[in-house]
Amino acid sequence: MSTPTASPRRPGRPAQFDRDSALSALLWLLWNKGYDAATQEEMLAATGLSSSTLYRSFGTKADILEAALTRYLAWADAMFTPLEHGRAGLADVCAFFDNLQALLGGPLSTAGCLMWNTMQNPINGNSRINALTELYTRRLRAGLTGALQRAADAGEALPSKPQTLADALRAGVVGVQARARAGEVEDAITMLDGLRALLGQGEP
């Protein structure tokens, strides 16, 4: 029996190249380090790719960020599900807060939010990047508004109208993520408790 021969490798492409895994590595790098701080050397080290393969596979650094943001949006579906498809009103909002708090206890506790981080960078002027960050913002606002409207329709007491309250909670979420990004994770958790208390769902 003859011994199988390996298929020829394409120049610059490592054996067993896994684009999905490489994209996940790039997402984590950009999320943790930030768009400007993440260097080409770090992207190569994270993916195990050569520079030619990295850019042939993913394009420019802006293209890499676009792909990472798209992946981040897909990952965030689990965060948005309680808001967009739940049926429990205020409890759905608190489930969203619980998911956010779980992130604060994970390996990227001080990474903040990739979307909010990107919005503060000039790269957000790129129309394709901006479309993704705005989509994230719209989904968060619509999700919070929808959950709070369900709460109001069910007779749950709210401190203000659903849309107004949703905007206040959205500002609070941005603050939580900003404090986490600054390394103040305990204060970020305290702020989350404050948001719960505002809804009458936690200790005042």
Short mmCIF file of C-alpha atoms in Angstrom, two decimals:
data_model
loop_
_atom_site.label_atom_id
_atom_site.label_comp_id
_atom_site.label_asym_id
_atom_site.label_seq_id
_atom_site.Cartn_x
_atom_site.Cartn_y
_atom_site.Cartn_z
CA MET A 1 0.00 0.00 0.00
CA SER A 2 1.40 3.36 -0.94
CA THR A 3 1.82 6.06 1.68
CA PRO A 4 -0.54 9.03 1.16
CA THR A 5 1.26 12.21 0.23
CA ALA A 6 0.41 15.58 1.73
CA SER A 7 -1.22 18.10 -0.56
CA PRO A 8 1.08 20.94 -1.62
CA ARG A 9 1.04 23.95 0.74
CA ARG A 10 0.31 27.35 -0.67
CA PRO A 11 3.15 29.80 -0.07
CA GLY A 12 2.71 31.71 3.17
CA ARG A 13 -0.25 29.63 4.31
CA PRO A 14 0.40 27.36 7.31
CA ALA A 15 -0.82 23.77 7.27
CA GLN A 16 -4.30 23.32 8.75
CA PHE A 17 -5.08 27.01 8.28
CA ASP A 18 -8.39 27.68 10.01
CA ARG A 19 -9.83 31.04 9.01
CA ASP A 20 -12.56 30.87 11.64
CA SER A 21 -10.08 30.31 14.47
CA ALA A 22 -7.80 33.02 13.10
CA LEU A 23 -10.69 35.49 13.01
CA SER A 24 -11.60 34.63 16.60
CA ALA A 25 -8.00 35.29 17.63
CA LEU A 26 -8.04 38.64 15.84
CA LEU A 27 -11.34 39.56 17.50
CA TRP A 28 -9.96 38.88 20.97
CA LEU A 29 -6.79 40.81 20.19
CA LEU A 30 -8.61 43.89 18.87
CA TRP A 31 -11.11 43.77 21.71
CA ASN A 32 -8.43 43.56 24.37
CA LYS A 33 -5.77 45.83 22.87
CA GLY A 34 -7.83 48.25 20.80
CA TYR A 35 -7.61 48.97 17.08
CA ASP A 36 -4.64 51.34 17.20
CA ALA A 37 -2.68 49.43 19.83
CA ALA A 38 -2.93 46.03 18.12
CA THR A 39 0.21 45.69 15.99
CA GLN A 40 0.81 43.60 12.92
CA GLU A 41 3.31 41.54 14.89
CA GLU A 42 0.65 40.77 17.49
CA MET A 43 -1.87 39.82 14.82
CA LEU A 44 0.66 37.46 13.25
CA ALA A 45 1.50 35.94 16.63
CA ALA A 46 -2.19 35.53 17.54
CA THR A 47 -3.06 33.78 14.29
CA GLY A 48 0.20 32.02 13.47
CA LEU A 49 -0.01 33.41 9.94
CA SER A 50 2.58 35.10 7.79
CA SER A 51 1.96 38.75 6.92
CA SER A 52 1.16 37.86 3.31
CA THR A 53 -1.40 35.23 4.37
CA LEU A 54 -2.94 37.50 6.99
CA TYR A 55 -3.67 40.29 4.54
CA ARG A 56 -4.50 37.97 1.64
CA SER A 57 -7.06 36.22 3.84
CA PHE A 58 -8.54 39.21 5.67
CA GLY A 59 -7.53 42.33 3.75
CA THR A 60 -6.36 45.58 5.31
CA LYS A 61 -6.35 46.28 9.04
CA ALA A 62 -9.70 48.10 8.61
CA ASP A 63 -11.06 45.01 6.83
CA ILE A 64 -9.86 42.88 9.73
CA LEU A 65 -11.70 45.13 12.17
CA GLU A 66 -14.84 44.96 10.04
CA ALA A 67 -14.71 41.17 10.09
CA ALA A 68 -14.09 41.19 13.84
CA LEU A 69 -17.02 43.53 14.47
CA THR A 70 -19.28 41.32 12.37
CA ARG A 71 -18.22 38.34 14.46
CA TYR A 72 -18.74 40.39 17.65
CA LEU A 73 -22.30 41.22 16.55
CA ALA A 74 -23.03 37.54 16.00
CA TRP A 75 -21.58 36.73 19.42
CA ALA A 76 -23.66 39.52 20.99
CA ASP A 77 -26.86 37.83 19.82
CA ALA A 78 -26.81 35.86 23.08
CA MET A 79 -26.69 39.15 25.00
CA PHE A 80 -29.54 40.69 23.02
CA THR A 81 -31.81 37.63 23.05
CA PRO A 82 -33.39 38.35 26.48
CA LEU A 83 -34.20 41.87 25.34
CA GLU A 84 -35.41 41.13 21.82
CA HIS A 85 -37.22 37.82 22.36
CA GLY A 86 -37.95 37.56 26.07
CA ARG A 87 -41.41 37.75 27.59
CA ALA A 88 -40.66 38.73 31.16
CA GLY A 89 -40.32 42.51 30.96
CA LEU A 90 -38.05 43.82 33.70
CA ALA A 91 -36.64 40.36 34.34
CA ASP A 92 -35.48 40.29 30.72
CA VAL A 93 -33.58 43.55 31.25
CA CYS A 94 -32.00 42.11 34.39
CA ALA A 95 -31.01 38.98 32.45
CA PHE A 96 -29.16 41.27 30.06
CA PHE A 97 -27.43 42.93 33.03
CA ASP A 98 -26.54 39.50 34.41
CA ASN A 99 -24.90 38.55 31.10
CA LEU A 100 -22.97 41.80 31.15
CA GLN A 101 -21.83 41.16 34.72
CA ALA A 102 -20.68 37.67 33.76
CA LEU A 103 -18.35 39.28 31.22
CA LEU A 104 -16.90 41.43 33.98
CA GLY A 105 -15.84 38.26 35.74
CA GLY A 106 -14.15 36.80 32.66
CA PRO A 107 -10.74 37.11 30.98
CA LEU A 108 -11.76 40.29 29.16
CA SER A 109 -13.19 42.01 32.24
CA THR A 110 -11.27 45.22 31.47
CA ALA A 111 -11.76 45.12 27.70
CA GLY A 112 -15.01 47.06 27.75
CA CYS A 113 -17.12 46.77 24.60
CA LEU A 114 -15.47 46.39 21.19
CA MET A 115 -18.27 48.44 19.62
CA TRP A 116 -18.04 51.37 22.06
CA ASN A 117 -14.24 51.28 21.87
CA THR A 118 -14.42 51.46 18.08
CA MET A 119 -16.88 54.36 18.15
CA GLN A 120 -14.27 56.47 19.95
CA ASN A 121 -11.64 55.80 17.28
CA PRO A 122 -11.28 57.76 14.02
CA ILE A 123 -11.67 54.43 12.16
CA ASN A 124 -15.38 54.74 12.96
CA GLY A 125 -15.45 57.32 10.15
CA ASN A 126 -15.10 54.38 7.76
CA SER A 127 -18.64 53.90 6.41
CA ARG A 128 -18.56 50.11 6.71
CA ILE A 129 -17.25 50.24 10.28
CA ASN A 130 -19.78 52.92 11.22
CA ALA A 131 -22.63 50.84 9.83
CA LEU A 132 -21.74 48.01 12.21
CA THR A 133 -21.32 50.17 15.31
CA GLU A 134 -24.60 51.96 14.57
CA LEU A 135 -26.37 48.64 14.09
CA TYR A 136 -25.15 47.56 17.53
CA THR A 137 -26.40 50.82 19.06
CA ARG A 138 -29.81 50.50 17.40
CA ARG A 139 -30.20 46.91 18.54
CA LEU A 140 -29.37 47.80 22.12
CA ARG A 141 -31.80 50.72 22.15
CA ALA A 142 -34.57 48.76 20.44
CA GLY A 143 -34.01 45.75 22.68
CA LEU A 144 -34.16 47.76 25.90
CA THR A 145 -37.18 49.73 24.68
CA GLY A 146 -39.00 46.54 23.68
CA ALA A 147 -38.37 44.81 27.00
CA LEU A 148 -39.43 47.87 28.97
CA GLN A 149 -42.57 48.23 26.84
CA ARG A 150 -43.43 44.60 27.62
CA ALA A 151 -42.96 45.44 31.29
CA ALA A 152 -45.26 48.44 31.03
CA ASP A 153 -47.88 46.44 29.14
CA ALA A 154 -47.75 43.81 31.89
CA GLY A 155 -48.38 46.46 34.53
CA GLU A 156 -44.86 46.53 35.97
CA ALA A 157 -44.01 49.88 37.51
CA LEU A 158 -41.42 51.95 35.60
CA PRO A 159 -39.83 55.22 36.75
CA SER A 160 -40.41 56.78 33.30
CA LYS A 161 -41.65 56.01 29.80
CA PRO A 162 -40.07 52.92 28.19
CA GLN A 163 -38.16 54.79 25.48
CA THR A 164 -36.86 57.45 27.87
CA LEU A 165 -35.85 54.82 30.41
CA ALA A 166 -34.20 52.75 27.68
CA ASP A 167 -31.99 55.70 26.75
CA ALA A 168 -31.03 56.21 30.40
CA LEU A 169 -30.18 52.52 30.80
CA ARG A 170 -28.20 52.58 27.56
CA ALA A 171 -26.15 55.47 28.94
CA GLY A 172 -25.64 53.47 32.11
CA VAL A 173 -24.43 50.44 30.16
CA VAL A 174 -21.90 52.64 28.33
CA GLY A 175 -20.72 53.92 31.71
CA VAL A 176 -20.38 50.39 33.08
CA GLN A 177 -18.25 49.34 30.12
CA ALA A 178 -16.16 52.50 30.29
CA ARG A 179 -15.36 51.93 33.97
CA ALA A 180 -14.48 48.32 33.23
CA ARG A 181 -12.20 49.45 30.41
CA ALA A 182 -10.49 51.77 32.89
CA GLY A 183 -9.78 48.77 35.11
CA GLU A 184 -12.42 49.67 37.69
CA VAL A 185 -14.36 46.41 37.50
CA GLU A 186 -15.77 46.60 41.04
CA ASP A 187 -17.17 50.05 40.35
CA ALA A 188 -18.62 48.80 37.07
CA ILE A 189 -20.47 46.08 38.99
CA THR A 190 -21.67 48.68 41.50
CA MET A 191 -23.06 50.70 38.60
CA LEU A 192 -24.89 47.63 37.31
CA ASP A 193 -26.44 47.20 40.74
CA GLY A 194 -27.56 50.81 40.51
CA LEU A 195 -29.26 50.15 37.17
CA ARG A 196 -31.08 47.19 38.69
CA ALA A 197 -32.16 49.31 41.65
CA LEU A 198 -33.46 51.97 39.26
CA LEU A 199 -35.80 49.31 37.92
CA GLY A 200 -36.76 48.18 41.41
CA GLN A 201 -35.00 44.87 40.82
CA GLY A 202 -32.18 45.14 43.33
CA GLU A 203 -31.09 46.75 46.57
CA PRO A 204 -31.41 50.58 46.44
#
